[in-house]
Amino acid sequence: MDIWLVHGLLGCVAFFLVWPLGIVKLWAKKSRWPIQHWAIQSTGLLILMSTAALGLLNSGSLHHPHQVLGLGVSSMALFQMILGHANSLKSRKTTTYINLAHAILGFSTILLGWLTILAGFCLASLDSTSFIVIGLLSAIEVLALVAGSVVIRWRAQSTSQLDGVGKEADGSDSRLYTLAEDENDDEQDGAAYKDETTPTQQSAGTMHEKSPV
């Protein structure tokens, strides 16, 4: 198989399949979704690095925008993974900014990757059909990712508002308690119960002492 065909196929798999799948995985807020997201994006990074390595090893020089864009998008993807790792280590306030930068850089990397693929088609002198197919795929994925993000955000806001109404109606607090907090609450409830029952027991004891035998 032609080495340049493998190079192009690997790049398309990384930017049109693996990384968009990693973004979609973020929409499923399951207990193991961070690990799955990290695994998918790491796979995409390995595929991209293999793509870049094939291109560099078989190119005599950097003479085309496709090659420059390829190096740029590879660097962005690597920095993206570093930000994702740092996002899980920093404090809550710092994590907010890192998470925002991580998200913006992630979408930018995918968009630049699509542009790099189009530049690669120019370098390979492919016909216009290839450009049309890639353009349609890019447009469909952009619309799907944006629409999915908007829907997920709208559902999260709607759920938050419903939770707020429910708390106001029954006076309950929907926050999560740890086991230690439950034990403390039980101890406080027990102490309060003892305080309430002690005067009654003392009164009963006094009346018993005063009553004639």
Coordinates of N, CA and C in Angstrom, one line a residue:
M1 N 0.8 -1.2 0.0 CA 0.0 0.0 0.0 C 0.9 1.2 0.0
D2 N 0.5 2.3 -0.7 CA 1.2 3.5 -0.8 C 1.3 4.1 0.6
I3 N 2.5 4.6 0.9 CA 2.8 5.2 2.2 C 2.0 6.4 2.4
W4 N 1.8 7.2 1.4 CA 1.0 8.4 1.5 C -0.5 8.2 1.6
L5 N -0.9 7.1 1.1 CA -2.3 6.7 1.3 C -2.6 6.4 2.8
V6 N -1.6 5.6 3.4 CA -1.7 5.3 4.8 C -1.7 6.6 5.6
H7 N -0.8 7.5 5.3 CA -0.6 8.8 5.9 C -2.0 9.5 5.9
G8 N -2.6 9.6 4.8 CA -3.9 10.3 4.7 C -5.0 9.6 5.4
L9 N -5.1 8.3 5.3 CA -6.1 7.5 6.0 C -6.0 7.7 7.5
L10 N -4.8 7.6 8.1 CA -4.6 7.8 9.5 C -5.0 9.2 10.0
G11 N -4.7 10.2 9.2 CA -5.1 11.5 9.5 C -6.6 11.7 9.5
C12 N -7.3 11.1 8.6 CA -8.7 11.2 8.5 C -9.4 10.5 9.7
V13 N -8.8 9.3 10.0 CA -9.4 8.6 11.2 C -9.3 9.4 12.5
A14 N -8.1 10.0 12.6 CA -7.9 10.8 13.9 C -8.9 12.0 14.0
F15 N -9.0 12.7 12.9 CA -9.8 14.0 12.9 C -11.2 13.9 12.6
F16 N -11.6 12.8 11.9 CA -13.0 12.7 11.6 C -13.8 11.6 12.4
L17 N -13.0 10.8 13.1 CA -13.7 9.7 13.8 C -13.3 9.7 15.3
V18 N -12.0 9.6 15.6 CA -11.6 9.4 17.0 C -11.9 10.6 17.9
W19 N -11.3 11.7 17.5 CA -11.5 12.9 18.4 C -12.9 13.4 18.5
P20 N -13.7 13.5 17.4 CA -15.1 13.8 17.5 C -15.8 12.8 18.5
L21 N -15.5 11.5 18.4 CA -16.1 10.5 19.3 C -15.7 10.9 20.7
G22 N -14.5 11.3 21.0 CA -14.1 11.7 22.3 C -14.9 12.9 22.9
I23 N -15.3 13.8 22.0 CA -16.1 14.9 22.4 C -17.5 14.5 22.7
V24 N -18.1 13.6 21.8 CA -19.4 13.0 22.1 C -19.5 12.3 23.4
K25 N -18.4 11.6 23.8 CA -18.3 10.9 25.0 C -18.5 11.8 26.2
L26 N -18.1 13.1 26.1 CA -18.3 14.0 27.2 C -19.8 14.3 27.5
W27 N -20.6 14.0 26.5 CA -22.1 14.2 26.8 C -22.7 13.2 27.7
A28 N -22.0 12.0 27.8 CA -22.6 11.0 28.7 C -21.9 11.1 30.1
K29 N -22.6 11.8 31.0 CA -22.0 12.0 32.3 C -22.1 10.7 33.2
K30 N -21.4 9.7 32.8 CA -21.4 8.5 33.6 C -20.2 8.5 34.6
S31 N -20.1 7.5 35.4 CA -19.1 7.5 36.5 C -17.7 7.3 35.9
R32 N -17.6 6.7 34.7 CA -16.3 6.4 34.2 C -16.0 7.3 32.9
W33 N -16.8 8.3 32.7 CA -16.7 9.0 31.4 C -15.3 9.8 31.3
P34 N -14.7 10.3 32.4 CA -13.4 10.9 32.2 C -12.3 10.0 31.7
I35 N -12.3 8.8 32.2 CA -11.3 7.8 31.8 C -11.6 7.4 30.4
Q36 N -12.8 7.2 30.0 CA -13.1 6.8 28.6 C -12.7 8.0 27.6
H37 N -13.0 9.2 28.0 CA -12.7 10.4 27.2 C -11.2 10.5 27.0
W38 N -10.4 10.3 28.1 CA -9.0 10.3 28.1 C -8.4 9.2 27.2
A39 N -9.0 8.0 27.3 CA -8.5 6.9 26.5 C -8.8 7.1 25.0
I40 N -9.9 7.7 24.6 CA -10.2 7.9 23.2 C -9.3 9.0 22.7
Q41 N -9.2 10.1 23.4 CA -8.3 11.2 22.9 C -6.9 10.8 22.9
S42 N -6.4 10.0 23.8 CA -5.0 9.5 23.7 C -4.8 8.6 22.5
T43 N -5.8 7.8 22.2 CA -5.7 7.0 20.9 C -5.6 7.9 19.7
G44 N -6.4 9.0 19.7 CA -6.3 9.9 18.6 C -5.0 10.6 18.5
L45 N -4.4 10.9 19.7 CA -3.1 11.5 19.7 C -2.0 10.5 19.1
L46 N -2.1 9.3 19.5 CA -1.1 8.3 19.0 C -1.3 8.1 17.4
I47 N -2.5 8.1 17.0 CA -2.7 8.0 15.5 C -2.2 9.2 14.8
L48 N -2.4 10.4 15.4 CA -1.9 11.7 14.8 C -0.4 11.7 14.8
M49 N 0.3 11.3 15.9 CA 1.7 11.2 15.9 C 2.3 10.2 14.9
S50 N 1.6 9.1 14.7 CA 2.0 8.2 13.7 C 1.9 8.8 12.3
T51 N 0.8 9.5 12.1 CA 0.6 10.2 10.8 C 1.7 11.2 10.5
A52 N 2.0 12.0 11.6 CA 3.1 13.0 11.4 C 4.4 12.4 11.2
A53 N 4.7 11.3 11.9 CA 6.0 10.6 11.7 C 6.1 10.1 10.3
L54 N 5.1 9.5 9.7 CA 5.1 9.0 8.3 C 5.4 10.2 7.4
G55 N 4.7 11.3 7.6 CA 4.9 12.4 6.7 C 6.3 13.0 6.8
L56 N 6.9 13.1 8.0 CA 8.2 13.7 8.2 C 9.3 12.7 7.6
L57 N 9.1 11.4 7.8 CA 10.2 10.5 7.4 C 10.2 10.4 5.9
N58 N 9.1 10.7 5.2 CA 9.0 10.5 3.8 C 9.0 11.8 3.0
S59 N 9.3 12.9 3.7 CA 9.4 14.3 3.1 C 10.8 14.7 3.1
G60 N 11.3 15.3 2.0 CA 12.6 15.8 2.0 C 12.7 17.1 2.7
S61 N 11.7 18.0 2.7 CA 11.8 19.3 3.3 C 10.3 19.8 3.5
L62 N 10.3 20.9 4.3 CA 9.0 21.5 4.6 C 8.7 22.6 3.6
H63 N 8.1 22.2 2.5 CA 7.9 23.2 1.4 C 6.5 23.5 1.1
H64 N 5.5 22.9 1.9 CA 4.1 23.1 1.5 C 3.3 23.4 2.8
P65 N 2.3 24.3 2.7 CA 1.5 24.6 3.9 C 0.9 23.4 4.6
H66 N 0.7 22.3 3.9 CA 0.2 21.1 4.6 C 1.1 20.6 5.6
Q67 N 2.4 20.6 5.3 CA 3.4 20.2 6.3 C 3.5 21.1 7.5
V68 N 3.5 22.4 7.3 CA 3.6 23.3 8.4 C 2.3 23.2 9.3
L69 N 1.2 23.1 8.6 CA -0.1 22.9 9.4 C 0.0 21.6 10.2
G70 N 0.5 20.6 9.6 CA 0.6 19.3 10.3 C 1.4 19.4 11.5
L71 N 2.6 20.0 11.5 CA 3.4 20.2 12.7 C 2.7 21.1 13.7
G72 N 2.0 22.1 13.2 CA 1.2 23.0 14.2 C 0.1 22.2 14.9
V73 N -0.7 21.4 14.1 CA -1.8 20.7 14.7 C -1.3 19.6 15.7
S74 N -0.2 19.0 15.3 CA 0.4 18.0 16.2 C 0.8 18.6 17.5
S75 N 1.5 19.8 17.5 CA 1.9 20.5 18.7 C 0.7 20.9 19.5
M76 N -0.4 21.3 18.9 CA -1.6 21.7 19.6 C -2.3 20.5 20.3
A77 N -2.3 19.4 19.6 CA -2.9 18.2 20.1 C -2.1 17.7 21.4
L78 N -0.8 17.8 21.3 CA 0.1 17.4 22.4 C -0.2 18.3 23.6
F79 N -0.2 19.6 23.4 CA -0.5 20.5 24.5 C -1.9 20.4 25.0
Q80 N -2.8 20.0 24.2 CA -4.2 19.7 24.6 C -4.2 18.6 25.6
M81 N -3.5 17.5 25.4 CA -3.4 16.4 26.3 C -2.8 16.9 27.7
I82 N -1.8 17.7 27.6 CA -1.2 18.2 28.8 C -2.2 19.1 29.6
L83 N -3.0 19.9 29.0 CA -4.0 20.7 29.6 C -5.1 19.8 30.3
G84 N -5.4 18.7 29.5 CA -6.4 17.8 30.1 C -5.9 17.1 31.3
H85 N -4.6 16.8 31.4 CA -4.1 16.2 32.6 C -4.0 17.2 33.7
A86 N -3.6 18.4 33.4 CA -3.5 19.5 34.4 C -4.9 19.8 35.0
N87 N -5.9 19.6 34.2 CA -7.3 20.0 34.6 C -7.7 19.1 35.8
S88 N -7.2 17.9 35.9 CA -7.5 17.0 37.0 C -6.7 17.2 38.2
L89 N -5.7 18.1 38.2 CA -4.8 18.3 39.3 C -4.9 19.6 40.0
K90 N -5.4 20.6 39.4 CA -5.4 22.0 40.0 C -6.6 22.2 40.8
S91 N -6.6 23.3 41.5 CA -7.8 23.7 42.4 C -9.0 24.0 41.5
R92 N -10.1 24.2 42.2 CA -11.4 24.4 41.5 C -11.4 25.7 40.7
K93 N -10.9 26.8 41.3 CA -10.8 28.0 40.6 C -9.9 28.0 39.3
T94 N -8.7 27.4 39.5 CA -7.8 27.3 38.4 C -8.3 26.3 37.4
T95 N -9.0 25.3 37.8 CA -9.5 24.3 36.9 C -10.5 24.8 35.9
T96 N -11.3 25.8 36.4 CA -12.3 26.5 35.5 C -11.6 27.1 34.3
Y97 N -10.5 27.8 34.5 CA -9.8 28.4 33.3 C -9.1 27.4 32.5
I98 N -8.5 26.4 33.1 CA -7.9 25.3 32.4 C -8.9 24.5 31.5
N99 N -10.0 24.2 32.1 CA -11.1 23.5 31.4 C -11.6 24.3 30.2
L100 N -11.7 25.6 30.4 CA -12.1 26.4 29.2 C -11.1 26.4 28.1
A101 N -9.8 26.6 28.5 CA -8.7 26.5 27.5 C -8.7 25.2 26.9
H102 N -8.9 24.1 27.6 CA -8.8 22.8 27.1 C -9.9 22.6 26.1
A103 N -11.1 23.1 26.3 CA -12.3 22.9 25.4 C -12.0 23.7 24.1
I104 N -11.6 25.0 24.3 CA -11.4 25.8 23.1 C -10.3 25.2 22.2
L105 N -9.2 24.8 22.9 CA -8.1 24.3 22.1 C -8.4 23.0 21.4
G106 N -9.3 22.2 22.1 CA -9.7 20.9 21.5 C -10.5 21.1 20.2
F107 N -11.5 22.0 20.2 CA -12.3 22.3 19.0 C -11.4 22.9 17.9
S108 N -10.5 23.8 18.4 CA -9.5 24.5 17.4 C -8.6 23.4 16.7
T109 N -8.2 22.5 17.5 CA -7.3 21.4 17.0 C -8.0 20.6 15.9
I110 N -9.3 20.3 16.2 CA -10.0 19.5 15.2 C -10.3 20.3 13.9
L111 N -10.7 21.6 14.1 CA -10.9 22.4 12.9 C -9.6 22.6 12.1
L112 N -8.5 22.8 12.8 CA -7.2 23.0 12.0 C -6.8 21.7 11.4
G113 N -7.2 20.5 12.0 CA -6.9 19.2 11.4 C -7.6 19.0 10.1
W114 N -8.9 19.5 10.1 CA -9.6 19.4 8.8 C -9.0 20.2 7.7
L115 N -8.6 21.4 8.1 CA -7.9 22.3 7.2 C -6.6 21.7 6.7
T116 N -5.9 21.0 7.6 CA -4.7 20.3 7.2 C -4.9 19.2 6.2
I117 N -6.0 18.5 6.4 CA -6.4 17.4 5.5 C -6.7 18.0 4.1
L118 N -7.4 19.1 4.0 CA -7.7 19.7 2.7 C -6.4 20.2 2.1
A119 N -5.5 20.7 2.9 CA -4.2 21.1 2.3 C -3.4 19.9 1.8
G120 N -3.6 18.8 2.5 CA -2.9 17.5 2.0 C -3.5 17.1 0.7
F121 N -4.8 17.3 0.5 CA -5.4 16.9 -0.8 C -4.9 17.8 -1.9
C122 N -4.6 19.1 -1.6 CA -4.0 20.0 -2.6 C -2.6 19.5 -2.9
L123 N -1.9 19.1 -1.9 CA -0.5 18.6 -2.2 C -0.5 17.3 -3.0
A124 N -1.5 16.5 -2.8 CA -1.6 15.3 -3.6 C -2.3 15.5 -4.9
S125 N -2.7 16.7 -5.2 CA -3.4 17.0 -6.5 C -4.6 16.1 -6.8
L126 N -5.4 15.9 -5.7 CA -6.6 15.1 -5.9 C -7.7 16.0 -6.6
D127 N -8.7 15.3 -7.1 CA -9.8 16.0 -7.8 C -10.7 16.6 -6.9
S128 N -11.7 17.4 -7.4 CA -12.6 18.2 -6.6 C -13.5 17.4 -5.8
T129 N -13.8 16.1 -6.2 CA -14.7 15.2 -5.5 C -14.2 15.0 -4.1
S130 N -12.9 14.8 -3.9 CA -12.4 14.6 -2.5 C -12.6 15.9 -1.7
F131 N -12.5 17.0 -2.2 CA -12.7 18.3 -1.5 C -14.1 18.4 -1.1
I132 N -15.0 18.0 -2.0 CA -16.5 18.1 -1.7 C -16.8 17.2 -0.5
V133 N -16.3 15.9 -0.6 CA -16.6 15.0 0.4 C -16.1 15.4 1.8
I134 N -14.9 15.9 1.9 CA -14.3 16.4 3.1 C -15.0 17.6 3.6
G135 N -15.4 18.5 2.7 CA -16.2 19.7 3.1 C -17.5 19.3 3.7
L136 N -18.2 18.3 3.1 CA -19.5 17.9 3.6 C -19.3 17.2 5.0
L137 N -18.3 16.4 5.1 CA -18.1 15.7 6.4 C -17.8 16.7 7.5
S138 N -17.0 17.7 7.1 CA -16.6 18.8 8.1 C -17.9 19.5 8.5
A139 N -18.7 19.9 7.6 CA -19.9 20.7 7.9 C -20.9 19.9 8.8
I140 N -21.0 18.6 8.4 CA -21.9 17.8 9.2 C -21.4 17.6 10.6
E141 N -20.1 17.4 10.8 CA -19.6 17.2 12.1 C -19.7 18.4 13.0
V142 N -19.4 19.6 12.3 CA -19.5 20.9 13.1 C -20.9 21.1 13.5
L143 N -21.9 20.9 12.7 CA -23.3 21.1 13.0 C -23.7 20.1 14.1
A144 N -23.3 18.8 14.0 CA -23.6 17.8 15.0 C -23.0 18.1 16.4
L145 N -21.7 18.5 16.4 CA -21.1 18.9 17.7 C -21.7 20.1 18.3
V146 N -21.9 21.1 17.5 CA -22.5 22.4 18.1 C -23.9 22.1 18.6
A147 N -24.7 21.4 17.8 CA -26.1 21.1 18.2 C -26.1 20.3 19.4
G148 N -25.3 19.2 19.5 CA -25.2 18.4 20.6 C -24.8 19.1 21.9
S149 N -23.8 20.0 21.8 CA -23.4 20.8 22.9 C -24.5 21.7 23.4
V150 N -25.2 22.4 22.5 CA -26.3 23.3 22.9 C -27.4 22.5 23.6
V151 N -27.8 21.3 23.0 CA -28.9 20.5 23.6 C -28.5 20.1 25.0
I152 N -27.2 19.6 25.2 CA -26.8 19.1 26.5 C -26.8 20.3 27.5
R153 N -26.3 21.4 27.1 CA -26.3 22.6 28.0 C -27.7 23.0 28.4
W154 N -28.6 23.0 27.4 CA -30.0 23.4 27.7 C -30.7 22.4 28.6
R155 N -30.4 21.1 28.5 CA -31.0 20.1 29.4 C -30.4 20.2 30.8
A156 N -29.1 20.6 30.9 CA -28.5 20.7 32.2 C -29.1 21.9 32.9
Q157 N -29.3 23.0 32.2 CA -30.0 24.2 32.8 C -31.4 23.9 33.2
S158 N -32.1 23.2 32.4 CA -33.5 22.8 32.7 C -33.6 22.0 33.9
T159 N -32.7 21.0 34.0 CA -32.6 20.1 35.2 C -32.3 20.9 36.4
S160 N -31.3 21.9 36.3 CA -31.0 22.7 37.4 C -32.1 23.5 37.9
Q161 N -32.9 24.1 37.0 CA -34.0 24.9 37.4 C -35.1 24.1 38.1
L162 N -35.3 22.9 37.6 CA -36.3 22.0 38.2 C -35.9 21.6 39.6
D163 N -34.6 21.3 39.8 CA -34.1 21.0 41.1 C -34.3 22.1 42.0
G164 N -34.1 23.3 41.6 CA -34.3 24.5 42.4 C -35.7 24.7 42.8
V165 N -36.7 24.5 41.9 CA -38.1 24.5 42.2 C -38.5 23.5 43.2
G166 N -37.9 22.3 43.1 CA -38.2 21.2 44.0 C -37.7 21.5 45.4
K167 N -36.5 22.1 45.5 CA -36.0 22.4 46.8 C -36.8 23.5 47.5
E168 N -37.3 24.5 46.7 CA -38.1 25.5 47.3 C -39.5 24.9 47.8
A169 N -40.0 24.0 47.1 CA -41.3 23.4 47.4 C -41.3 22.6 48.6
D170 N -40.3 21.7 48.8 CA -40.3 20.8 50.0 C -39.2 21.2 51.0
G171 N -38.4 22.2 50.7 CA -37.4 22.7 51.7 C -36.3 21.7 51.8
S172 N -36.1 20.8 50.9 CA -35.1 19.8 51.0 C -33.8 20.4 50.3
D173 N -32.7 19.7 50.7 CA -31.4 20.1 50.1 C -30.9 18.9 49.3
S174 N -30.6 19.2 48.0 CA -30.3 18.1 47.1 C -28.8 17.8 47.0
R175 N -28.0 18.4 47.9 CA -26.5 18.2 47.8 C -26.2 16.8 48.3
L176 N -25.1 16.3 47.9 CA -24.7 14.9 48.3 C -24.0 14.9 49.6
Y177 N -24.3 14.0 50.5 CA -23.7 13.9 51.8 C -22.7 12.7 51.8
T178 N -21.7 12.9 52.5 CA -20.8 11.8 52.7 C -21.2 10.9 53.9
L179 N -20.6 9.8 54.0 CA -20.9 8.9 55.1 C -20.6 9.6 56.5
A180 N -19.5 10.3 56.5 CA -19.1 11.0 57.8 C -20.2 12.0 58.1
E181 N -20.7 12.8 57.1 CA -21.7 13.8 57.4 C -23.0 13.1 57.9
D182 N -23.3 11.9 57.4 CA -24.5 11.2 57.8 C -24.4 10.8 59.3
E183 N -23.1 10.3 59.6 CA -22.9 9.9 61.0 C -23.0 11.1 62.0
N184 N -22.4 12.3 61.5 CA -22.5 13.5 62.4 C -23.9 13.9 62.6
D185 N -24.7 13.8 61.5 CA -26.1 14.2 61.6 C -26.9 13.3 62.6
D186 N -26.5 12.0 62.5 CA -27.2 11.0 63.4 C -26.8 11.3 64.9
E187 N -25.5 11.7 65.1 CA -25.1 12.0 66.4 C -25.8 13.3 66.9
Q188 N -25.9 14.3 66.1 CA -26.6 15.5 66.5 C -28.1 15.3 66.8
D189 N -28.7 14.4 65.9 CA -30.1 14.1 66.2 C -30.3 13.4 67.5
G190 N -29.3 12.4 67.8 CA -29.4 11.7 69.0 C -29.2 12.6 70.2
A191 N -28.3 13.6 70.1 CA -28.0 14.5 71.2 C -29.2 15.4 71.5
A192 N -29.9 15.8 70.4 CA -31.1 16.6 70.5 C -32.2 15.9 71.1
Y193 N -32.3 14.6 70.8 CA -33.4 13.8 71.4 C -33.2 13.6 72.9
K194 N -31.9 13.4 73.3 CA -31.6 13.2 74.7 C -31.9 14.5 75.4
D195 N -31.6 15.7 74.9 CA -31.9 16.9 75.5 C -33.4 17.1 75.7
E196 N -34.2 16.7 74.7 CA -35.6 16.9 74.8 C -36.2 15.9 75.9
T197 N -35.7 14.7 75.9 CA -36.3 13.7 76.8 C -35.8 13.8 78.2
T198 N -34.6 14.4 78.5 CA -34.1 14.4 79.8 C -35.0 15.2 80.8
P199 N -35.5 16.4 80.5 CA -36.4 17.1 81.4 C -37.6 16.3 81.7
T200 N -38.1 15.6 80.8 CA -39.3 14.8 81.0 C -39.0 13.7 82.0
Q201 N -37.9 13.0 81.8 CA -37.5 11.9 82.6 C -37.2 12.4 84.1
Q202 N -36.6 13.6 84.1 CA -36.3 14.2 85.5 C -37.6 14.5 86.2
S203 N -38.6 15.1 85.5 CA -39.8 15.4 86.1 C -40.5 14.1 86.6
A204 N -40.5 13.1 85.8 CA -41.1 11.9 86.2 C -40.5 11.3 87.4
G205 N -39.1 11.4 87.4 CA -38.4 10.9 88.6 C -38.7 11.7 89.8
T206 N -38.9 13.0 89.7 CA -39.2 13.8 90.9 C -40.6 13.5 91.4
M207 N -41.5 13.3 90.5 CA -42.9 13.0 90.9 C -42.9 11.6 91.6
H208 N -42.1 10.7 91.1 CA -42.0 9.4 91.7 C -41.5 9.4 93.1
E209 N -40.5 10.3 93.3 CA -39.9 10.5 94.7 C -40.9 11.1 95.6
K210 N -41.7 12.0 95.2 CA -42.6 12.7 96.0 C -43.9 11.9 96.3
S211 N -44.2 11.0 95.5 CA -45.4 10.2 95.7 C -45.3 9.3 96.9
P212 N -46.3 9.2 97.7 CA -46.3 8.3 98.9 C -46.1 6.8 98.5
V213 N -45.5 6.1 99.4 CA -45.3 4.7 99.1 C -46.6 3.9 99.5

